[in-house]
Amino acid sequence: MCGIIGYTGPAPVLPILLEGLRTLEYRGYDSAGVALVGAGALSVVKRAGKLGRLLQALDGDTVEGTAGVGHTRWATHGEPNDRNAHPHVDPAGDVAVIHNGIIENFAELRAKLAADGAVFASDTDTEVVAHLVAQCRRDGATDLAEAVRAAVRRLDGAFAIAVVDRREPGTIVACRREAPLVLGRVSGGALLSSDVAGLIAHTRDIEALLDDQVAVLTRDGIAVTDLGGRPAQGHRFTVDWDIAAAEKQGYAHFMLKEIHEQPLAVRETLLGRVDAEGRVTLDELRADADDFRFVDKVYIVACGTSFHAGMVAKYAIEHWAGIGVEVEIASEFRYRDPILTPHTLVVAISQSGETADTLAAATHARAQGAKVVAISNVVGSSLARDADAVLYTRAGPEIGVAATKTFVTQIIALDVLALYLAQARRALFPDECRDHLARMEALPDLLAQVLDSEQEIAGLARRFCRAGYVMFIGRHVGLPIALEGALKLKEISYVHAEGFAAGEMKHGPIALITDGGPVVALATRGHVRGKILSNIQEVKARGAVVLAIATEGDTEIKEHADHVVYVPEVHELLYPVLTVVPLQLLGYHIAAELGRDVDMPRNLAKTVTVE
Ligand code: M6R
């Protein structure tokens, strides 16, 4: 959700904050603001809208200080206007707070503060924190850090906050609970950020703050304590990607760059997964084969695109490892009473590793005795830390709000996990596992071939971009790809799109077909191809214009579909890695054609840290 940045040190503060906000803007873009402290003064500038509006407001202004914090917002409490933009300040103008997350007991706290005479300038939950910190200082807290610790002890919810006080220039105090916050030490100072992307231009040595830890950042470095003031330490790690990976490198949008990075991302994710004997090895998993031998049930929990990757994995785990799999939306799973035992494996998928619903589902599963394996793209993320075992995708930073390369690498990681389970349970012969791995290793080159059809797809996008409604249909592993194709299209182009199980069309959705309405059909080779051809005929008979995604060499499909995009032939279970690419490109080019803000679609944020 919101992006947080903070810096204290000898370098000019404002440019560092603005550069950090530019990097973090993908996390939320309803408003942006900065607060700087120096020479006993606190300066706050904030504006509704994207970062550009803040830059305009700052134009020619000299906002200076020895420390400062910046915020880019995804609104939860209060509409996105100037008043509700962060930072929020206490009535005396001493303390400024930025915040990512939700203060769940803010209404109660606000009522108490109001009863004591407090007047609020915004509708946000965050402003309550500024009032509370100021009150704790008035009530005798020795310094800002003590005041923040006292205030946070009264907060419920999931949050990351950073606070500055004009009476302590050069100091930033930060705290987190169930929302990400990372710290970096730099020459003569320190930085904080919601994620590694905000720090990578300055340092690769990161300390992730843990729940209820408080960090005090000064020119002397960073001191971490618990809420009682006792010394503590966050989770320290080094990131292995550099700033170039988080830049557009000549592409019009991050999303397009990330679509084109998929061959490399898949190659990286497969690296080192096979030993000299051709066996699957998962060294980073923090578990061994014995932990998996007796697994008798798998639950996969995730949200959005990660949920679709889980749907794809169900077919592989059931087919290769012979274990029953249920795939559930994380926000639903956590409020059910799933039957979990020590032999249940819960696979929690989240590219960010910070999605609140998925974290809560994983916690729910562990509390009931199940083992949780995390699939995440972010080393050291909350999900990766909290799980019993972790398998990383190695897609590199994904900045576009629409998930692309993390989706295909999630499928790869899950397929490797499926083979690992099959191996542990001796459900496949070693040479069968080896063959499947060899087929997966061929995927990067095949992905590059699919990307070659971009211009053809851009042409189709021009044809389809004025359609009011696009349907995606698929069967078997084509179904999750139909759902994913529809999600991609709707989230970045705002064109209404839905994915359906092709066999379900006749039970209702076919009523939506109108003359000339586009239908995208996943029609690659496999045991359901004949069935999908019938489904294509059914929608054609009612006037649909069909774009089929089919297997190279399938000339017959041209008799059924109006347009065909081909992908190379692969094992049936591996098609999703290839077939999703034309749909990502279609969504991208339709959105670009319509002039949408592809990387920052309305109402969305990259990391969803609220429930
Ligand atoms: O970080 P996660 O994988 O947990 O994120 C889950 C969803 O929020 C995410 O996939 C979302 O649906 C994307 N906007 C899809 O493109």
XYZ file of C-alpha atoms and ligand atoms in Angstrom:
627
model
C 0.000 0.000 0.000
C 1.460 3.413 0.896
C 5.158 4.098 0.352
C 7.306 5.468 3.158
C 10.789 6.975 2.894
C 12.996 8.699 5.461
C 16.543 10.059 5.537
C 18.834 11.656 8.079
C 22.392 12.583 7.215
C 24.729 15.143 5.715
C 23.383 15.087 2.123
C 20.536 17.418 1.021
C 17.444 15.710 2.409
C 14.693 16.768 -0.003
C 16.207 15.291 -3.206
C 16.763 11.961 -1.443
C 13.155 11.894 -0.259
C 11.763 12.797 -3.681
C 13.883 10.215 -5.440
C 12.726 7.626 -2.903
C 9.086 8.612 -3.482
C 9.559 8.283 -7.227
C 10.759 4.720 -6.678
C 7.979 3.901 -4.230
C 5.121 5.573 -6.095
C 3.915 2.231 -7.425
C 2.821 1.393 -3.867
C 0.121 4.073 -3.917
C -0.461 7.344 -5.738
C -3.483 9.075 -4.256
C -1.306 11.817 -2.730
C 2.287 12.563 -1.786
C 3.989 14.661 0.866
C 7.187 15.384 2.768
C 8.108 16.701 6.213
C 11.572 18.066 6.969
C 13.018 19.102 10.334
C 15.983 21.406 10.865
C 16.999 24.335 13.072
C 13.955 23.971 15.303
C 11.490 24.161 12.412
C 9.153 21.611 10.863
C 8.164 22.108 7.200
C 5.392 20.050 5.614
C 4.361 20.101 1.948
C 1.727 17.684 0.620
C -0.655 17.415 -2.299
C -3.443 15.158 -3.500
C -2.662 13.298 -6.723
C 0.482 11.780 -8.089
C 4.006 12.758 -7.136
C 4.107 15.254 -10.021
C 1.661 17.501 -8.145
C 3.911 17.558 -5.108
C 6.878 18.390 -7.329
C 4.914 21.309 -8.826
C 4.035 22.520 -5.340
C 7.692 22.354 -4.323
C 8.925 24.067 -7.456
C 11.195 26.919 -6.446
C 10.490 26.280 -2.775
C 13.478 25.711 -0.529
C 12.423 23.159 2.001
C 15.485 22.310 4.001
C 16.289 20.192 6.989
C 18.690 17.736 8.520
C 16.197 14.883 8.441
C 12.910 14.210 6.744
C 10.205 11.745 5.822
C 8.150 11.311 2.654
C 4.946 9.476 1.852
C 3.006 8.324 -1.183
C -0.544 7.288 -0.299
C -3.073 4.594 -1.138
C -6.139 5.906 0.665
C -7.870 3.819 3.319
C -9.375 6.386 5.743
C -10.513 9.622 4.188
C -10.802 10.587 0.548
C -7.631 11.379 -1.380
C -7.391 15.156 -0.968
C -4.776 17.616 0.332
C -6.137 17.479 3.892
C -5.832 13.727 4.128
C -2.417 13.535 2.479
C 0.483 12.547 4.747
C 2.490 13.712 6.710
C 0.065 14.528 9.519
C 1.017 16.970 12.217
C -0.093 17.485 15.842
C -1.976 20.748 16.564
C 1.146 22.451 17.969
C 3.075 21.677 14.789
C 5.871 19.830 16.617
C 5.469 16.287 15.383
C 4.888 14.913 11.868
C 3.882 11.309 11.134
C 3.698 9.200 7.991
C 2.019 5.836 8.030
C 1.300 2.742 5.968
C -1.461 0.427 7.182
C -4.545 0.814 9.328
C -4.893 1.873 12.969
C -7.869 -0.312 13.833
C -8.759 1.424 17.112
C -8.390 4.918 15.682
C -12.053 5.844 16.188
C -11.858 5.050 19.878
C -8.538 6.907 20.276
C -9.842 9.855 18.295
C -12.933 10.089 20.473
C -10.800 10.101 23.641
C -8.460 12.749 22.256
C -11.428 14.840 21.099
C -12.975 14.596 24.576
C -9.738 16.133 25.879
C -10.139 19.009 23.436
C -8.175 17.792 20.416
C -9.249 19.226 17.065
C -8.498 17.154 13.983
C -7.475 18.517 10.633
C -8.096 15.364 8.574
C -10.295 12.259 8.358
C -7.365 9.850 8.636
C -6.419 7.288 11.237
C -2.821 8.548 10.954
C -3.475 11.938 12.466
C -4.415 10.215 15.712
C -0.825 8.936 15.943
C 0.579 12.472 15.648
C -1.727 13.629 18.444
C -0.828 10.618 20.604
C 2.934 11.045 20.194
C 2.656 14.749 21.065
C 0.515 13.889 24.074
C 3.029 11.270 25.272
C 5.797 13.905 25.083
C 3.705 16.363 27.065
C 3.018 13.628 29.591
C 6.739 13.244 30.336
C 8.311 10.977 27.702
C 12.024 11.796 27.823
C 12.481 11.965 24.068
C 10.763 11.264 20.743
C 11.683 7.567 20.827
C 10.099 7.116 24.256
C 7.000 9.026 23.123
C 6.638 6.833 20.020
C 7.042 3.637 22.069
C 4.363 4.854 24.510
C 2.012 5.845 21.674
C 2.473 2.581 19.767
C 1.636 0.570 22.874
C -1.856 2.082 22.561
C -2.324 1.227 18.876
C -4.136 -1.784 17.428
C -3.843 -2.813 13.794
C -1.190 -3.287 11.158
C 1.075 -0.329 10.518
C 4.496 1.067 9.741
C 5.073 4.635 10.925
C 7.892 7.143 10.794
C 7.924 10.236 12.999
C 9.972 13.433 13.122
C 9.893 16.151 15.790
C 11.142 19.729 15.268
C 12.708 19.623 18.758
C 14.955 16.727 17.722
C 16.262 17.664 14.285
C 18.350 14.897 12.799
C 16.263 12.125 14.373
C 13.607 9.889 12.786
C 11.784 7.321 14.898
C 10.062 4.415 13.145
C 8.045 1.397 14.213
C 6.217 -1.431 12.498
C 3.595 -4.053 13.238
C 2.554 -6.399 10.407
C 3.529 -3.881 7.703
C 6.926 -3.754 6.039
C 9.691 -1.326 6.996
C 13.336 -1.681 6.014
C 16.377 0.286 7.201
C 19.749 1.062 5.648
C 22.927 2.528 7.097
C 24.789 5.031 4.883
C 27.844 7.187 5.367
C 27.043 9.709 8.122
C 23.373 8.772 8.367
C 20.560 6.335 7.790
C 17.478 5.678 5.641
C 14.187 3.902 6.016
C 11.725 2.716 3.392
C 8.646 0.565 2.899
C 10.644 -1.705 0.666
C 14.112 -2.438 -0.593
C 13.500 -0.558 -3.863
C 13.575 2.698 -1.863
C 17.025 1.956 -0.416
C 18.821 0.190 -3.226
C 20.301 3.403 -4.699
C 22.089 3.933 -1.367
C 22.882 0.525 0.109
C 22.360 -3.197 -0.390
C 22.780 -4.052 3.288
C 19.306 -4.020 4.703
C 17.798 -4.478 8.152
C 14.093 -5.333 8.112
C 12.399 -4.138 11.267
C 10.378 -6.864 12.998
C 6.960 -6.502 14.644
C 6.849 -4.035 17.544
C 10.445 -2.969 17.116
C 11.302 0.713 17.198
C 14.212 2.167 15.229
C 15.887 5.475 16.004
C 17.729 6.853 12.968
C 20.349 9.568 13.522
C 23.623 10.641 11.933
C 25.281 8.116 14.254
C 23.383 5.248 12.635
C 20.414 3.166 13.705
C 19.463 1.896 17.163
C 16.693 -0.715 17.374
C 14.743 -1.546 20.541
C 11.578 -3.388 21.457
C 8.526 -1.500 22.705
C 9.978 -1.617 26.243
C 13.160 0.152 25.112
C 15.353 -2.978 25.353
C 17.987 -3.363 22.606
C 16.850 -5.516 19.694
C 17.865 -6.338 16.142
C 15.850 -6.656 12.962
C 16.407 -9.208 10.235
C 19.611 -8.357 8.351
C 20.248 -9.375 4.763
C 21.973 -8.247 1.606
C 20.089 -7.760 -1.669
C 21.677 -9.055 -4.823
C 20.033 -6.838 -7.445
C 21.055 -3.314 -8.302
C 19.363 -0.042 -9.189
C 19.345 -0.765 -12.940
C 16.910 -3.603 -12.280
C 14.427 -1.070 -10.883
C 14.604 1.300 -13.888
C 12.618 1.179 -17.152
C 15.666 0.788 -19.408
C 14.052 2.297 -22.481
C 10.668 0.536 -22.256
C 7.569 2.743 -22.260
C 6.353 1.128 -19.055
C 7.681 -1.106 -16.308
C 4.988 -3.638 -17.167
C 6.270 -4.031 -20.716
C 9.858 -4.320 -19.507
C 8.808 -6.945 -16.989
C 6.903 -8.946 -19.612
C 10.090 -9.023 -21.691
C 12.184 -10.062 -18.698
C 10.249 -13.306 -18.335
C 12.728 -15.600 -20.126
C 15.498 -14.422 -17.819
C 13.277 -14.548 -14.734
C 12.316 -18.162 -15.454
C 15.947 -19.112 -16.073
C 16.988 -17.540 -12.754
C 14.182 -19.209 -10.843
C 15.252 -22.616 -12.167
C 18.950 -22.099 -11.378
C 20.414 -24.624 -8.982
C 17.212 -26.617 -8.549
C 18.677 -29.772 -10.065
C 21.730 -31.653 -8.754
C 24.322 -33.570 -10.785
C 22.126 -36.702 -10.670
C 19.186 -34.772 -12.052
C 17.329 -34.746 -8.721
C 15.324 -31.744 -7.534
C 17.196 -29.898 -4.793
C 15.669 -27.037 -2.868
C 18.490 -25.902 -0.607
C 16.888 -22.652 0.462
C 13.682 -24.419 1.497
C 14.731 -24.732 5.196
C 13.165 -28.209 5.190
C 14.121 -31.607 3.825
C 12.449 -34.393 1.929
C 11.367 -36.127 5.173
C 9.171 -33.144 5.987
C 7.248 -33.800 2.786
C 7.121 -37.582 2.582
C 3.933 -37.879 4.600
C 2.063 -34.870 3.296
C -1.469 -36.051 2.522
C -3.200 -32.783 1.651
C -2.129 -29.461 0.197
C -3.899 -26.130 0.598
C -2.725 -23.246 -1.524
C -3.623 -19.770 -0.280
C -3.020 -16.534 -2.172
C -4.673 -13.438 -3.664
C -5.095 -12.010 -7.159
C -2.560 -13.172 -9.693
C -0.771 -15.302 -7.091
C -4.073 -17.130 -6.582
C -4.139 -17.912 -10.302
C -0.598 -19.326 -10.064
C -1.893 -21.529 -7.240
C -4.717 -22.748 -9.483
C -2.155 -23.738 -12.123
C -0.079 -25.589 -9.513
C -3.044 -27.675 -8.402
C -2.913 -29.609 -11.678
C 0.825 -30.277 -11.367
C 0.786 -31.328 -7.706
C -2.206 -33.628 -8.158
C -0.841 -35.123 -11.382
C 2.826 -35.506 -10.441
C 2.802 -35.936 -6.662
C -0.615 -37.580 -6.327
C -1.729 -35.352 -3.444
C -5.138 -33.682 -3.300
C -4.947 -29.892 -3.533
C -7.383 -27.138 -2.642
C -6.701 -23.599 -3.769
C -8.261 -20.807 -1.784
C -8.430 -17.060 -1.781
C -6.477 -16.109 1.343
C -9.076 -13.664 2.638
C -11.682 -16.464 2.613
C -9.470 -19.246 3.979
C -8.658 -17.414 7.182
C -12.303 -17.106 8.179
C -13.117 -20.783 7.575
C -12.405 -23.829 9.685
C -10.267 -25.832 7.260
C -9.379 -29.315 8.436
C -5.623 -29.075 8.930
C -3.319 -31.679 10.454
C 0.476 -31.938 10.871
C 0.418 -33.774 7.502
C -1.240 -30.853 5.741
C 1.042 -28.639 3.711
C -0.109 -25.071 3.225
C 1.567 -23.234 0.360
C 1.200 -19.462 0.744
C 2.019 -17.542 -2.442
C 2.756 -13.827 -2.484
C 5.188 -12.028 -4.749
C 5.564 -9.196 -2.221
C 5.409 -11.450 0.806
C 3.538 -8.626 2.538
C -0.087 -9.146 1.450
C -2.066 -8.864 4.686
C -4.673 -11.469 3.717
C -2.054 -14.057 2.762
C 0.011 -13.414 5.892
C -3.090 -13.860 8.026
C -4.035 -17.095 6.223
C -0.519 -18.477 6.790
C -0.677 -17.568 10.481
C -4.116 -19.194 10.719
C -2.730 -22.398 9.165
C 0.343 -22.550 11.388
C -1.758 -21.995 14.496
C -3.625 -25.165 13.581
C -0.502 -27.248 13.221
C -0.017 -27.224 9.450
C 3.401 -26.651 7.872
C 3.567 -23.515 5.730
C 5.799 -23.153 2.703
C 6.041 -19.596 1.355
C 6.561 -18.776 -2.318
C 7.756 -15.179 -2.491
C 9.789 -12.897 -4.719
C 11.058 -10.731 -1.881
C 13.921 -12.055 0.195
C 13.339 -11.415 3.877
C 9.659 -10.472 3.387
C 7.264 -11.062 6.288
C 5.777 -14.170 4.675
C 9.213 -15.616 3.938
C 10.349 -15.013 7.515
C 7.244 -16.357 9.215
C 6.802 -19.547 7.163
C 8.316 -22.931 8.085
C 10.056 -23.005 4.742
C 10.474 -20.663 1.792
C 11.020 -21.078 -1.921
C 11.996 -17.849 -3.656
C 11.084 -16.866 -7.170
C 13.966 -14.930 -8.644
C 12.134 -12.531 -10.910
C 13.958 -9.409 -9.693
C 12.015 -6.312 -8.637
C 8.556 -5.996 -10.172
C 7.413 -2.376 -10.226
C 4.361 -2.424 -12.542
C 1.220 -2.891 -10.455
C 0.103 -5.674 -12.787
C 1.993 -8.846 -11.887
C 3.626 -10.506 -14.897
C 7.101 -11.986 -14.441
C 6.331 -12.886 -10.842
C 3.343 -14.914 -12.091
C 5.335 -17.089 -14.481
C 8.111 -17.571 -11.939
C 5.558 -18.544 -9.302
C 4.322 -21.263 -11.658
C 7.911 -22.424 -12.161
C 8.643 -22.489 -8.409
C 5.382 -24.343 -7.762
C 6.098 -26.873 -10.508
C 9.526 -27.478 -8.968
C 7.842 -27.925 -5.594
C 5.394 -30.384 -7.179
C 8.316 -32.433 -8.514
C 10.042 -32.232 -5.134
C 6.905 -33.592 -3.471
C 6.658 -36.308 -6.118
C 10.279 -37.235 -5.511
C 9.872 -37.264 -1.702
C 6.798 -39.509 -1.982
C 8.331 -41.597 -4.779
C 5.299 -40.819 -6.892
C 7.478 -40.369 -9.993
C 10.539 -42.300 -11.127
C 13.781 -40.268 -11.012
C 14.029 -40.204 -14.811
C 10.469 -38.861 -15.056
C 11.379 -35.983 -12.698
C 14.499 -35.364 -14.743
C 12.504 -35.224 -17.990
C 10.053 -32.730 -16.550
C 12.884 -30.536 -15.289
C 14.570 -30.679 -18.695
C 11.291 -29.551 -20.304
C 11.106 -26.665 -17.858
C 14.662 -25.662 -18.652
C 13.629 -25.238 -22.302
C 10.942 -22.705 -21.366
C 13.069 -19.508 -21.411
C 13.855 -19.941 -25.124
C 10.243 -20.765 -25.893
C 9.087 -17.702 -23.974
C 11.391 -15.584 -26.127
C 9.660 -17.023 -29.221
C 6.220 -16.102 -27.839
C 7.423 -12.555 -27.184
C 8.244 -12.294 -30.895
C 4.487 -12.152 -31.597
C 4.160 -8.810 -29.804
C 3.478 -6.725 -32.939
C 0.750 -9.099 -34.104
C -0.868 -8.842 -30.641
C -0.538 -5.055 -30.658
C -2.556 -5.127 -33.917
C -5.266 -7.217 -32.281
C -5.263 -4.812 -29.336
C -6.072 -1.950 -31.721
C -9.004 -4.004 -33.026
C -10.362 -4.976 -29.601
C -9.686 -1.843 -27.560
C -13.126 -0.300 -28.170
C -14.982 -3.445 -27.059
C -17.105 -2.876 -23.990
C -16.579 -6.384 -22.713
C -14.015 -9.147 -23.357
C -14.558 -12.769 -22.311
C -11.754 -15.243 -21.683
C -12.521 -18.962 -21.695
C -10.402 -21.989 -20.868
C -10.458 -25.504 -19.525
C -8.038 -27.456 -17.304
C -4.793 -25.406 -17.057
C -6.345 -22.973 -19.528
C -8.904 -21.902 -16.909
C -6.532 -20.079 -14.537
C -4.966 -18.425 -17.580
C -8.399 -17.252 -18.743
C -8.945 -15.760 -15.281
C -5.486 -14.176 -15.302
C -5.943 -12.763 -18.828
C -9.203 -11.132 -17.723
C -7.620 -9.754 -14.547
C -4.720 -8.254 -16.508
C -7.049 -6.596 -18.972
C -9.498 -5.152 -16.464
C -6.957 -3.899 -13.943
C -4.874 -1.835 -16.348
C -7.321 -0.904 -19.140
C -10.601 -0.673 -17.132
C -12.281 -2.642 -19.943
C -14.772 -5.043 -18.401
C -13.324 -8.536 -18.732
C -14.222 -11.885 -17.181
C -12.692 -15.333 -17.317
C -14.866 -18.446 -17.378
C -14.503 -22.206 -17.344
C -15.421 -22.855 -20.984
C -17.741 -25.703 -19.997
C -19.697 -23.329 -17.760
C -20.576 -20.947 -20.586
C -23.759 -22.825 -21.447
C -24.885 -22.583 -17.818
C -25.267 -18.823 -17.952
C -22.395 -16.634 -19.196
C -23.109 -17.390 -22.871
C -26.074 -15.031 -22.498
C -23.514 -12.204 -22.472
C -22.306 -12.939 -26.014
C -23.248 -10.235 -28.466
C -22.576 -9.852 -32.175
C -18.915 -8.936 -32.651
C -18.055 -9.283 -28.947
C -14.492 -10.568 -28.458
C -13.869 -13.952 -26.814
C -10.320 -15.112 -26.107
C -10.071 -18.912 -25.964
C -7.180 -20.940 -24.536
C -7.071 -23.752 -27.092
C -3.639 -25.369 -26.929
C -3.108 -29.113 -27.490
C -4.064 -31.444 -24.677
C -6.787 -33.778 -23.550
C -9.454 -31.043 -23.464
C -8.717 -29.481 -26.843
C -11.701 -31.139 -28.543
C -13.997 -29.795 -25.842
C -12.709 -26.254 -26.150
C -13.213 -26.387 -29.923
C -16.887 -27.146 -29.271
C -17.060 -24.228 -26.848
C -15.524 -21.956 -29.485
C -18.182 -23.066 -31.958
C -20.912 -22.320 -29.408
C -19.796 -18.712 -28.954
C -19.079 -18.262 -32.682
C -22.623 -19.391 -33.445
C -23.833 -16.482 -31.323
C -21.740 -13.881 -33.100
C -18.543 -13.765 -31.029
C -15.223 -12.793 -32.611
C -12.790 -15.422 -31.336
C -9.077 -15.044 -30.693
C -7.601 -18.475 -30.015
C -4.273 -19.104 -28.297
C -3.215 -22.357 -29.921
C -0.254 -24.676 -30.420
C 2.120 -24.067 -33.312
C 1.255 -26.354 -36.219
C -2.459 -26.473 -35.369
C -3.898 -25.330 -38.703
C -7.353 -26.728 -37.970
C -7.951 -24.055 -35.338
C -8.087 -21.451 -38.104
C -11.349 -22.988 -39.280
C -12.903 -22.154 -35.908
C -11.308 -18.937 -34.702
C -11.167 -15.498 -36.338
C -7.639 -14.822 -35.081
C -4.955 -17.185 -33.817
C -1.808 -16.511 -31.803
C 0.493 -19.511 -31.652
C 2.748 -20.699 -28.846
C 5.318 -23.515 -29.172
C 4.332 -27.061 -28.235
C 5.160 -28.075 -24.642
C 4.008 -30.611 -22.056
C 0.335 -29.981 -21.326
C 0.981 -28.854 -17.738
C 3.573 -26.271 -18.844
C 1.359 -24.368 -21.309
C 0.316 -21.704 -18.761
C 3.883 -20.328 -18.682
C 3.604 -19.613 -22.421
C -0.090 -18.900 -22.971
C -0.271 -16.161 -20.373
C 2.245 -14.058 -22.317
C -0.021 -13.151 -25.299
C -2.722 -12.232 -22.778
C -0.341 -10.000 -20.804
C 0.650 -8.312 -24.063
C -2.979 -7.963 -25.153
C -3.901 -6.328 -21.842
C -0.860 -4.091 -22.017
C -1.438 -2.904 -25.587
C -5.171 -2.328 -25.097
C -4.389 -0.220 -22.008
C -1.645 1.675 -23.852
C -3.963 2.208 -26.837
C -6.579 3.679 -24.496
C -3.964 5.953 -22.942
C -4.216 4.394 -19.483
C -1.576 4.814 -16.814
C -0.381 1.237 -17.226
C 2.049 1.035 -14.306
C -0.185 2.862 -11.852
C -3.792 1.909 -12.605
C -6.509 3.727 -10.709
C -7.526 2.543 -7.233
C -4.788 -0.098 -7.036
C -1.452 -0.493 -5.286
C 1.332 -2.978 -5.744
C 1.478 -4.267 -2.203
C -1.788 -4.706 -0.349
C -0.948 -4.502 3.336
C -4.500 -3.946 4.540
C -7.261 -6.543 4.851
O 2.113 -9.605 -3.522
P 1.031 -10.623 -3.802
O 1.420 -11.645 -4.781
O 0.524 -11.236 -2.526
O -0.160 -9.778 -4.405
C -1.404 -10.373 -4.639
C -2.303 -9.477 -5.465
O -2.523 -8.270 -4.799
C -1.716 -9.175 -6.844
O -1.442 -10.353 -7.545
C -2.695 -8.313 -7.661
O -3.831 -9.046 -7.976
C -2.025 -7.762 -8.921
N -2.482 -6.423 -9.149
C -2.324 -8.551 -10.136
O -1.745 -8.022 -11.262
